[in-house]
XYZ file of C-alpha atoms in Angstrom:
651
model
C -64.107 41.775 40.813
C -67.056 40.046 39.169
C -67.304 40.338 35.380
C -69.276 38.876 32.485
C -68.769 38.619 28.743
C -71.914 39.192 26.691
C -71.941 37.644 23.233
C -74.348 39.468 20.908
C -75.339 37.457 17.821
C -77.220 39.499 15.179
C -80.734 38.697 14.050
C -80.932 41.834 11.883
C -78.678 44.650 10.680
C -77.586 47.359 13.136
C -77.907 51.136 12.702
C -76.366 52.866 15.724
C -74.612 56.194 16.245
C -75.705 57.003 12.704
C -74.485 60.092 10.862
C -73.979 61.213 7.288
C -71.121 59.274 5.646
C -69.051 61.375 3.199
C -67.236 58.265 1.950
C -70.303 56.437 0.608
C -72.793 59.299 0.426
C -75.259 57.473 2.690
C -77.522 59.807 4.647
C -77.240 57.560 7.733
C -74.361 55.138 8.367
C -73.842 53.010 11.455
C -70.838 53.926 13.614
C -67.579 52.436 12.348
C -63.824 52.657 12.845
C -60.864 51.705 10.626
C -60.104 47.989 10.960
C -56.486 46.865 11.580
C -56.398 44.861 8.342
C -58.126 47.532 6.262
C -61.779 48.318 5.703
C -64.245 49.419 8.381
C -65.151 47.654 11.637
C -68.571 48.154 13.217
C -68.582 50.005 16.551
C -70.995 49.300 19.398
C -70.711 52.208 21.886
C -70.826 51.082 25.492
C -73.055 54.043 26.372
C -75.774 52.750 24.004
C -75.725 49.194 25.353
C -75.577 50.507 28.914
C -78.765 52.527 28.366
C -80.591 49.529 26.890
C -79.482 47.246 29.739
C -80.547 49.773 32.356
C -83.986 50.172 30.810
C -84.433 46.393 30.580
C -83.218 45.845 34.165
C -85.624 48.521 35.436
C -88.585 46.664 33.925
C -87.252 43.240 34.949
C -86.634 44.238 38.586
C -90.017 45.975 38.867
C -91.844 42.903 37.546
C -89.827 40.681 39.897
C -90.029 42.679 43.128
C -92.745 45.253 42.523
C -90.370 48.156 43.315
C -90.572 50.812 40.554
C -87.813 53.280 39.741
C -88.615 56.728 41.181
C -86.150 58.812 39.168
C -85.426 61.732 39.012
C -85.972 61.716 42.789
C -83.389 59.895 44.929
C -83.984 56.232 44.241
C -82.495 53.010 45.612
C -84.136 50.576 43.209
C -81.910 47.769 41.825
C -81.362 49.558 38.494
C -80.178 52.778 40.170
C -77.935 50.894 42.605
C -76.246 48.989 39.774
C -76.148 51.667 37.057
C -75.962 54.796 39.219
C -77.919 58.022 39.485
C -77.264 61.736 39.881
C -76.514 61.218 43.608
C -74.079 58.273 43.482
C -72.068 56.254 40.928
C -73.145 52.840 39.730
C -71.460 49.499 40.277
C -71.316 48.264 36.670
C -69.184 49.250 33.703
C -70.237 48.369 30.155
C -67.418 48.300 27.609
C -67.574 49.305 23.959
C -66.891 46.715 21.273
C -65.675 46.511 17.681
C -66.216 43.667 15.244
C -65.736 42.842 11.551
C -68.967 43.571 9.738
C -70.879 42.920 6.558
C -72.269 46.233 5.351
C -75.729 46.611 3.814
C -76.966 49.739 2.014
C -80.705 50.245 1.620
C -82.937 53.061 0.374
C -85.941 54.403 2.282
C -88.667 56.881 1.442
C -91.233 58.765 3.501
C -94.916 57.912 2.966
C -97.627 60.503 2.359
C -100.319 59.601 4.899
C -103.115 60.941 2.691
C -102.244 59.170 -0.558
C -100.461 56.262 1.189
C -97.775 56.419 -1.490
C -94.254 57.849 -1.628
C -94.165 61.449 -0.425
C -92.924 63.015 -3.654
C -93.547 66.615 -2.639
C -91.179 66.375 0.324
C -88.436 64.635 -1.612
C -87.727 62.506 1.479
C -85.645 59.754 -0.155
C -82.560 58.673 1.755
C -80.108 55.789 2.046
C -78.941 53.919 5.140
C -75.760 51.884 5.638
C -76.200 49.190 8.300
C -73.801 46.650 9.803
C -74.261 42.924 10.395
C -71.747 41.956 13.088
C -71.351 39.787 16.192
C -70.023 41.626 19.255
C -68.403 40.447 22.480
C -68.950 42.996 25.261
C -67.431 42.959 28.735
C -69.571 44.014 31.720
C -67.696 44.237 35.011
C -68.406 45.364 38.532
C -66.432 48.371 39.765
C -67.501 47.695 43.387
C -68.291 44.602 45.406
C -71.772 43.278 44.607
C -74.137 42.118 47.331
C -75.472 38.566 47.129
C -78.959 39.733 46.132
C -77.506 41.973 43.383
C -75.403 39.124 42.029
C -78.397 36.782 42.005
C -80.521 39.456 40.288
C -77.956 39.926 37.512
C -77.632 36.193 36.870
C -81.418 35.964 36.510
C -81.404 39.080 34.332
C -78.857 37.585 31.900
C -80.936 34.410 31.670
C -84.051 36.467 30.864
C -82.227 38.443 28.153
C -80.946 35.181 26.671
C -84.582 34.161 26.237
C -86.004 37.444 24.876
C -82.947 39.079 23.233
C -82.088 42.787 23.040
C -82.637 45.552 20.477
C -80.073 48.316 19.949
C -79.728 51.519 17.978
C -82.117 53.186 15.569
C -85.002 51.713 13.544
C -85.768 49.179 16.277
C -89.502 49.482 15.641
C -88.769 48.530 12.016
C -86.830 45.412 13.053
C -83.259 46.734 12.988
C -80.701 46.095 15.722
C -82.094 42.802 17.069
C -79.582 40.497 18.826
C -79.465 37.222 20.693
C -77.564 37.489 23.982
C -75.415 34.885 25.729
C -73.643 35.666 29.017
C -70.724 33.927 30.727
C -68.592 34.755 33.756
C -65.138 36.256 33.090
C -63.623 37.326 36.424
C -60.167 38.915 36.536
C -57.092 37.338 38.095
C -55.392 39.054 41.055
C -51.856 40.425 40.575
C -49.273 39.615 43.241
C -46.233 41.488 44.570
C -43.050 39.473 45.000
C -40.225 40.394 47.329
C -37.302 42.446 46.050
C -34.537 40.126 44.870
C -30.828 40.742 45.311
C -29.543 43.242 42.754
C -33.008 44.790 42.177
C -32.781 47.611 44.701
C -31.829 50.172 42.042
C -34.633 51.386 39.759
C -34.643 50.826 36.026
C -36.163 52.707 33.121
C -39.110 51.214 31.243
C -41.380 52.164 28.353
C -45.102 51.594 28.877
C -46.991 51.064 25.605
C -50.718 51.879 25.898
C -52.955 50.838 22.990
C -56.518 52.168 23.019
C -59.224 49.562 22.437
C -62.068 52.052 23.002
C -62.432 55.812 22.519
C -60.674 57.602 25.392
C -62.117 60.748 26.978
C -58.932 62.664 27.870
C -59.736 66.365 27.480
C -58.120 69.681 28.315
C -59.521 72.941 29.695
C -62.718 74.347 28.204
C -61.897 76.413 25.103
C -65.395 77.658 24.344
C -68.812 77.254 25.898
C -69.598 74.339 23.578
C -66.167 72.831 22.943
C -63.472 71.060 24.969
C -60.764 69.497 22.811
C -59.073 66.174 23.503
C -55.487 66.351 24.745
C -52.722 65.204 22.438
C -51.077 63.307 25.323
C -52.212 61.155 28.244
C -50.951 62.912 31.408
C -48.942 60.912 33.916
C -51.573 61.520 36.606
C -54.193 59.907 34.340
C -51.990 56.829 33.878
C -51.433 56.611 37.644
C -55.174 56.734 38.241
C -55.826 54.099 35.569
C -53.310 51.688 37.142
C -54.664 52.331 40.638
C -58.257 51.703 39.560
C -57.283 48.522 37.706
C -55.651 47.207 40.888
C -58.776 48.084 42.885
C -60.967 46.199 40.378
C -58.886 43.065 40.950
C -59.209 43.411 44.723
C -55.585 44.509 45.230
C -55.976 48.206 45.921
C -53.291 47.838 48.595
C -50.695 47.410 45.839
C -51.444 50.944 44.605
C -50.075 52.244 47.907
C -46.895 50.244 47.330
C -46.584 51.559 43.773
C -47.169 55.255 44.329
C -46.822 56.039 48.047
C -43.898 53.956 49.228
C -40.507 55.374 50.135
C -39.316 54.872 46.542
C -42.490 55.080 44.404
C -42.825 54.390 40.701
C -42.441 57.587 38.646
C -44.727 57.970 35.625
C -44.331 60.383 32.721
C -47.001 61.398 30.190
C -47.743 59.141 27.229
C -47.189 60.397 23.676
C -48.670 58.929 20.498
C -46.189 56.756 18.582
C -46.311 55.452 15.038
C -45.971 51.809 14.083
C -42.333 50.737 14.015
C -41.148 53.539 16.318
C -38.272 52.323 18.547
C -39.159 51.752 22.186
C -38.091 54.643 24.420
C -38.043 57.338 21.704
C -41.490 58.915 22.070
C -40.707 62.220 23.831
C -41.038 65.221 21.424
C -37.981 67.265 22.415
C -38.136 71.046 22.104
C -34.764 70.966 20.346
C -36.462 69.537 17.240
C -36.984 72.029 14.420
C -38.747 71.829 11.070
C -37.750 74.041 8.168
C -40.354 75.884 6.134
C -38.672 74.998 2.851
C -38.216 71.315 2.005
C -39.683 70.182 5.331
C -36.483 68.843 6.944
C -36.778 67.800 10.585
C -33.542 68.549 12.465
C -32.470 67.976 16.076
C -30.439 71.110 16.877
C -29.353 70.022 20.356
C -25.558 70.122 19.714
C -25.812 73.515 17.991
C -28.033 74.930 20.744
C -25.686 73.706 23.489
C -22.705 75.175 21.622
C -24.515 78.512 21.261
C -25.354 78.512 24.990
C -21.700 77.894 25.910
C -20.654 80.797 23.666
C -23.543 82.912 25.038
C -24.873 83.448 21.531
C -28.352 82.941 20.042
C -29.054 79.567 18.485
C -29.334 78.871 14.737
C -32.460 80.077 12.943
C -31.980 78.524 9.492
C -31.956 74.919 8.290
C -28.406 73.490 8.077
C -29.391 71.548 4.941
C -31.288 74.047 2.792
C -31.034 77.414 4.585
C -34.809 77.857 4.992
C -36.224 79.433 8.195
C -36.799 77.043 11.098
C -39.778 76.630 13.402
C -40.466 74.326 16.343
C -41.552 70.886 15.176
C -44.810 69.949 16.869
C -45.874 66.291 16.751
C -48.916 65.370 14.698
C -51.872 65.158 17.109
C -53.533 61.749 17.459
C -56.778 61.019 15.630
C -59.892 62.306 17.367
C -63.528 61.240 17.266
C -66.607 63.413 17.778
C -69.211 61.299 19.585
C -72.827 62.183 20.234
C -75.135 60.800 22.894
C -78.555 61.580 24.290
C -80.217 61.263 27.672
C -83.194 58.886 27.942
C -86.508 60.000 29.408
C -87.423 57.216 31.905
C -91.151 57.843 31.405
C -91.291 57.648 27.611
C -88.171 55.434 27.230
C -87.129 57.674 24.341
C -84.537 60.394 23.818
C -85.146 63.282 26.210
C -86.016 66.600 24.603
C -83.034 68.959 24.330
C -80.551 66.408 25.730
C -78.309 65.764 22.708
C -74.630 66.196 23.631
C -71.315 65.889 21.788
C -67.819 65.282 23.110
C -64.375 64.726 21.602
C -62.367 61.573 22.311
C -59.126 59.931 21.222
C -59.785 57.276 18.582
C -59.273 53.552 19.270
C -56.224 51.890 17.746
C -53.764 54.645 18.733
C -50.639 53.534 20.609
C -49.123 55.797 23.263
C -45.823 55.430 25.086
C -44.868 56.672 28.555
C -41.620 56.313 30.472
C -41.574 54.695 33.904
C -38.824 54.619 36.531
C -39.258 51.874 39.133
C -37.821 48.740 40.695
C -38.423 45.523 38.696
C -40.802 43.971 41.250
C -43.083 47.034 41.018
C -43.087 46.923 37.220
C -44.211 43.289 37.349
C -47.433 44.455 39.033
C -48.188 46.744 36.078
C -47.330 44.028 33.553
C -49.776 41.604 35.226
C -52.718 43.968 34.730
C -52.916 43.568 30.953
C -55.721 46.148 30.597
C -56.648 49.461 32.227
C -59.323 52.149 31.847
C -57.932 55.530 30.767
C -59.665 58.902 31.127
C -63.273 59.775 31.904
C -66.675 58.230 31.065
C -65.225 54.817 31.878
C -68.567 53.329 32.928
C -70.010 54.220 29.507
C -67.739 52.138 27.332
C -64.754 54.459 27.019
C -61.065 54.243 27.885
C -60.243 50.501 27.756
C -56.606 49.994 26.739
C -53.947 47.285 26.778
C -50.574 47.624 28.522
C -47.157 46.396 27.432
C -43.990 47.007 29.455
C -40.550 47.105 27.796
C -37.248 47.710 29.539
C -35.291 50.538 27.904
C -31.531 49.910 27.609
C -29.650 52.961 28.891
C -25.959 53.532 27.993
C -23.647 54.616 30.767
C -23.720 58.237 31.865
C -20.093 58.773 30.827
C -20.739 57.381 27.342
C -23.698 59.700 26.718
C -21.790 62.756 27.952
C -18.841 61.848 25.719
C -21.103 61.611 22.660
C -22.625 64.990 23.421
C -19.173 66.550 23.904
C -18.021 65.178 20.534
C -21.128 66.566 18.802
C -20.628 69.994 20.422
C -16.944 70.062 19.436
C -18.023 69.575 15.811
C -19.759 72.955 16.206
C -16.368 74.547 16.992
C -16.720 74.725 20.794
C -14.284 73.047 23.204
C -14.654 72.301 26.904
C -17.986 70.444 26.743
C -16.676 67.282 28.410
C -18.245 68.278 31.761
C -21.567 69.341 30.193
C -24.696 67.178 30.302
C -28.189 67.750 28.933
C -31.129 66.876 31.173
C -34.269 66.156 29.170
C -37.620 66.182 30.988
C -39.599 63.030 30.181
C -42.427 64.066 32.523
C -44.491 67.159 33.214
C -42.597 68.380 36.266
C -43.840 70.519 39.137
C -40.418 71.770 40.231
C -40.820 73.541 43.556
C -38.596 75.401 44.193
C -37.415 76.392 40.707
C -35.600 73.868 38.543
C -32.435 76.000 38.502
C -32.316 75.998 42.306
C -32.868 72.226 42.435
C -29.927 71.700 40.077
C -27.582 74.120 41.855
C -28.148 72.316 45.154
C -26.644 69.250 43.482
C -23.641 71.078 42.068
C -25.135 71.313 38.560
C -24.861 74.802 37.068
C -27.413 75.536 34.270
C -25.847 77.027 31.125
C -28.837 77.053 28.767
C -31.901 75.190 27.640
C -35.475 75.377 26.395
C -38.315 75.228 28.911
C -42.036 75.388 28.203
C -44.875 75.413 30.712
C -48.313 73.853 30.401
C -51.418 73.760 32.594
C -52.437 70.381 33.960
C -55.478 69.521 36.049
C -57.299 66.246 36.521
C -59.641 64.347 38.784
C -58.855 63.194 42.319
C -60.379 59.704 42.429
C -59.835 59.241 46.174
C -61.543 62.493 47.185
C -64.048 62.582 44.315
C -63.200 66.161 43.323
C -61.410 67.921 40.444
C -57.838 69.073 40.920
C -57.024 72.736 40.410
C -55.045 73.626 37.301
C -51.294 73.841 37.927
C -48.603 75.354 35.746
C -45.855 72.758 35.300
C -42.811 72.298 33.087
C -43.817 70.404 29.946
C -42.226 67.107 29.002
C -39.764 67.591 26.144
C -38.107 70.593 27.787
C -34.358 70.350 28.329
C -31.595 72.151 30.186
C -27.816 71.934 29.738
C -25.812 71.829 32.982
C -22.126 71.947 33.847
C -20.858 69.511 36.477
C -18.963 72.077 38.546
C -18.129 70.105 41.737
C -16.427 66.735 42.347
C -19.669 65.142 43.532
C -21.904 66.644 40.850
C -21.507 63.692 38.474
C -22.771 61.301 41.156
C -25.628 63.715 41.927
C -26.504 63.749 38.221
C -26.772 59.953 38.141
C -28.833 59.955 41.343
C -31.268 62.492 39.884
C -31.700 60.418 36.722
C -32.243 57.159 38.653
C -34.689 58.355 41.297
C -36.118 61.596 39.909
C -37.639 64.168 42.239
C -40.982 63.565 43.930
C -43.794 66.102 43.682
C -45.196 67.216 47.084
C -48.686 66.625 45.664
C -47.589 63.243 44.203
C -48.937 64.137 40.756
C -46.136 65.597 38.585
C -42.742 64.226 39.688
C -39.561 65.372 37.972
C -38.303 62.531 35.752
C -35.217 63.337 33.679
C -33.062 61.599 31.106
C -29.457 62.548 30.393
C -29.594 62.977 26.645
C -26.864 61.606 24.449
C -26.283 59.005 21.789
C -27.770 58.773 18.339
C -30.772 61.031 18.862
C -28.469 64.024 19.452
C -27.135 64.112 15.888
C -30.011 62.495 14.006
C -31.339 64.427 11.007
C -34.556 63.164 9.430
C -35.342 64.489 5.961
C -38.708 64.632 4.291
C -37.622 65.929 0.886
C -40.259 63.914 -0.953
C -42.940 65.455 1.240
C -41.626 68.955 0.540
C -41.337 68.313 -3.201
C -44.928 67.093 -3.498
C -46.489 69.744 -1.262
C -46.977 72.248 -4.089
C -48.411 69.631 -6.445
C -50.776 68.432 -3.727
C -51.992 71.984 -3.097
C -52.634 72.503 -6.830
C -54.580 69.255 -6.961
C -56.727 70.314 -4.003
C -57.419 73.675 -5.644
C -58.669 71.886 -8.753
C -60.842 69.600 -6.632
C -62.304 72.582 -4.758
C -63.212 74.296 -8.010
C -64.836 71.141 -9.328
C -66.711 70.706 -6.045
C -68.044 74.255 -6.234
C -69.126 73.737 -9.840
C -71.090 70.627 -8.863
C -72.897 72.665 -6.209
C -73.248 75.782 -8.351
C -77.047 75.566 -8.220
C -77.077 75.745 -4.427
C -74.237 78.190 -3.754
C -76.095 81.390 -4.794
C -79.036 80.382 -2.584
C -76.894 79.950 0.555
C -76.511 83.554 1.663
C -74.764 82.532 4.902
C -72.365 79.981 3.403
C -69.703 82.622 2.784
C -69.893 83.700 6.447
C -69.555 80.078 7.598
C -66.371 79.616 5.595
C -64.951 82.891 6.891
C -65.702 81.845 10.477
C -64.016 78.473 9.926
C -60.867 80.259 8.708
C -60.567 81.977 12.098
C -61.014 78.770 14.120
C -57.641 77.598 15.542
C -58.349 73.858 15.937
C -58.615 71.476 12.964
C -60.999 69.221 14.889
C -63.183 72.183 15.821
C -63.397 73.191 12.148
C -64.504 69.669 11.204
C -67.031 69.586 14.055
C -68.353 73.005 13.011
C -68.907 71.892 9.396
C -70.637 68.672 10.502
C -72.951 70.608 12.800
C -73.874 73.104 10.084
C -74.521 70.247 7.627
C -77.125 68.849 10.045
C -79.095 72.125 10.151
C -82.240 72.448 8.070
C -81.205 75.723 6.391
C -78.066 74.055 4.985
C -79.692 70.808 3.924
C -78.814 71.359 0.250
C -75.194 72.133 1.136
C -74.780 69.132 3.508
C -72.640 67.076 1.057
C -70.467 70.135 0.381
C -69.912 70.864 4.093
C -69.457 67.188 4.947
C -66.737 66.851 2.334
C -64.924 69.848 3.823
C -65.098 68.251 7.299
C -63.686 64.969 5.981
C -60.840 66.766 4.194
C -59.971 68.738 7.333
C -59.522 65.544 9.359
C -57.832 63.388 6.733
C -55.486 65.845 5.003
C -54.874 68.628 7.531
C -54.659 66.882 10.919
C -51.981 68.752 12.846
C -51.654 71.437 10.141
C -54.060 74.275 11.060
C -52.106 76.779 8.960
C -52.442 74.588 5.868
C -56.157 74.198 6.582
C -56.592 77.973 6.742
C -54.863 78.322 3.361
C -57.102 75.619 1.913
C -60.252 77.309 3.268
C -59.107 80.583 1.722
C -59.117 78.803 -1.650
C -62.589 77.429 -0.887
C -63.902 80.899 -0.005
C -62.542 82.397 -3.209
C -63.822 79.539 -5.385
C -67.285 79.770 -3.815
C -67.323 83.523 -4.469
C -66.399 83.024 -8.121
C -69.093 80.399 -8.676
C -71.724 82.464 -6.856
C -70.914 85.589 -8.885
C -70.956 83.600 -12.121
C -74.413 82.229 -11.362
C -75.709 85.690 -10.546
C -74.419 87.071 -13.854
C -76.045 84.207 -15.727
C -79.305 84.970 -13.951
C -79.316 88.514 -15.266
C-alpha cells in the first residue's frame, strides 16, 4: 500500500494534549511519555495531526475543484473519501509520533480589558510547559487509492511544504508551528515459501509485541462513563492485527493460509513482560501464590498435584514463612487516559459538548504471546515488522513492532519425569504417568475440556480453571462479536495417561492444539515441567520495606494536608470525594476520578492536592487496589483532622 513519511520541523514550541502536570506544577504541560533513556519524550497524537490534515485538505480541495464539504450530510468530497465520515471509513491512517524534546516553561497572565493591564482581581496567572521537538509521522493508505486521489495528495503535500502546519493549543499566539516535508515510504510485500523437508511438524514460538503508540484494547463497559483497558492483548486481536498488516501490503491472501488452512497458526493472548524476562515464560499460571507476610511468590504446582492425587485440599500457607497465601495476580501494564474533542466543520474549532476520554495501554510496553505453527508460516509474521493492535488505528493508535523467537521445548518424557520427581518430594508416589496441561491461550472448549481429554485417554485428576468473557470486532463482517465465556490462559489441569496410546495423544494435542469452531479461541496447551515447576521467587526486601514505606506515605499525607489546611475546611465535598474513591475498585479509575475533579471549577483550589493523589495512585499503587484503599483511608483521616483543627482555631 502507498505510504508517506512526514517530517515536521519546529518553528515554535508545541503545546498539545495539555493537562496539569503534578511533577513540575505547570498548569498546562504538553503531552509527554517516559523516554527509553530517561527523561520525557514529547508525544504528537495521531488524532490531532489527522484533524489538522483533514481540515487543511478540505480547504485545499475546495479551492482546487470548487467542491465544498457538505458534512454532516452524506458527502463524497475528497476529504471525506480519504479521511472517512459517519457512513464509511476513510482510506488514510495517521500515526502518532514521539521525539526527544527541549522543554520550555513560561508564565502567562490574563489581561483586564478595561484597564489593559494584568487582571489582578481574577488571579489568572498560570504556567505552561511546551516542547520543542522534530517529529517523523507515517501516513499510509489502508485501501487502494485512485489515481486522482493519489495526485491530489501529492499536490497537497507540496502545498503544505510551502505554507507549513500549526498544531495544538495557542496556535493564534504562534505556538505549534511546523515546517512539513513529505517523502514516499511504501511497504515491502511478504512472500510465502514452500514447506521444506522436515518442516511439516509445527514448532512453538514466542511473539514479542512492543507498543510504539498507545493501544486501545478495552474490555466490557464497567460504568456509563468508563471502560478500562485490558491487561492482556487477546489472541483474536493479534490475529486481526496480522491479517490487516498483510492486507496493507497487498498480500491478504496469505492471511487465509495463516488462519484458515488445514493446519492454521494458533495464537495465544499476549501478556506484559518485564525487561530481561526469559522468552517463553510470560503466562501467569494460576498455580502461583503470593503470601501476605513477607511477600514470597511461590509456584505450588507440585504440592497441588500431590494434593489432587491424595484427594486432599491444597496448601493454604506459605512454605517459607507460614503466612496465608493468595493468588498472585500479575501487575497490570501502565495505562494512559487520553482526551480528544470533535471539530465543528463550520467554525473549525472544538465542538460544544464533544470532549471525550478513553483509556489506552501506554507505549513502550512489551507483550509476549505464544504461537504454534510451521516455520514457513512464522516467516510471514517475521517479515511484517510492524502491525496495528486494537481500535482507533486510523487515529494514531496501536502501532507496534513484532519479534519472533523460537522457544526450545524439552522432550515430553523429560518434562513428565521432572514433574514426577517434584511430586514425589511431596510424599506421593505413582506420578510417573501424570502430566500437567497448562493453557497458554483463552480456550473455547466445546464440548467440555474434561470430555476432550477423556476422548484421548487422558483422565483429569485435578487442576485450576478460571473463565473470562472475551468479545471483539469482526473485521471481515464489520460487526462486534458477542461476548463468550472461555477458559482463561494460565489455567491448568493434571491428567493421568491411562491408556497405551494416551502418551502419543498428549504429544499430538500439544503440537497441534484444538481448533475453535468460530476460529477465535483455539485450545493451545503446554505440558508443564522443568524449572518453572519448582521455582520459588522471594521478595523479602519488598516485604521488609513495606511497613517503612507505608509510614513514610502517612507522613507525606499529613504534610500535604497541612500545606492545604487553608483550603480543606472550605471544601465541603472533599471528604465525600475521598470516601467515593475508597469504594472504587480500579486504580486507574481512581486516578481518572481525581483528575476529573481537579479540573472542575468548584475544586480549583484543591487541584494540586487531587492531582498529587492521582499521580500517587498510578505510580505507587498500580496493581494494588487494596493498598490504595488503605492509603486513601489515611488521607481521609488526615483531612478530617486538619479540617477539625482549622474549625477549632476559627472559634
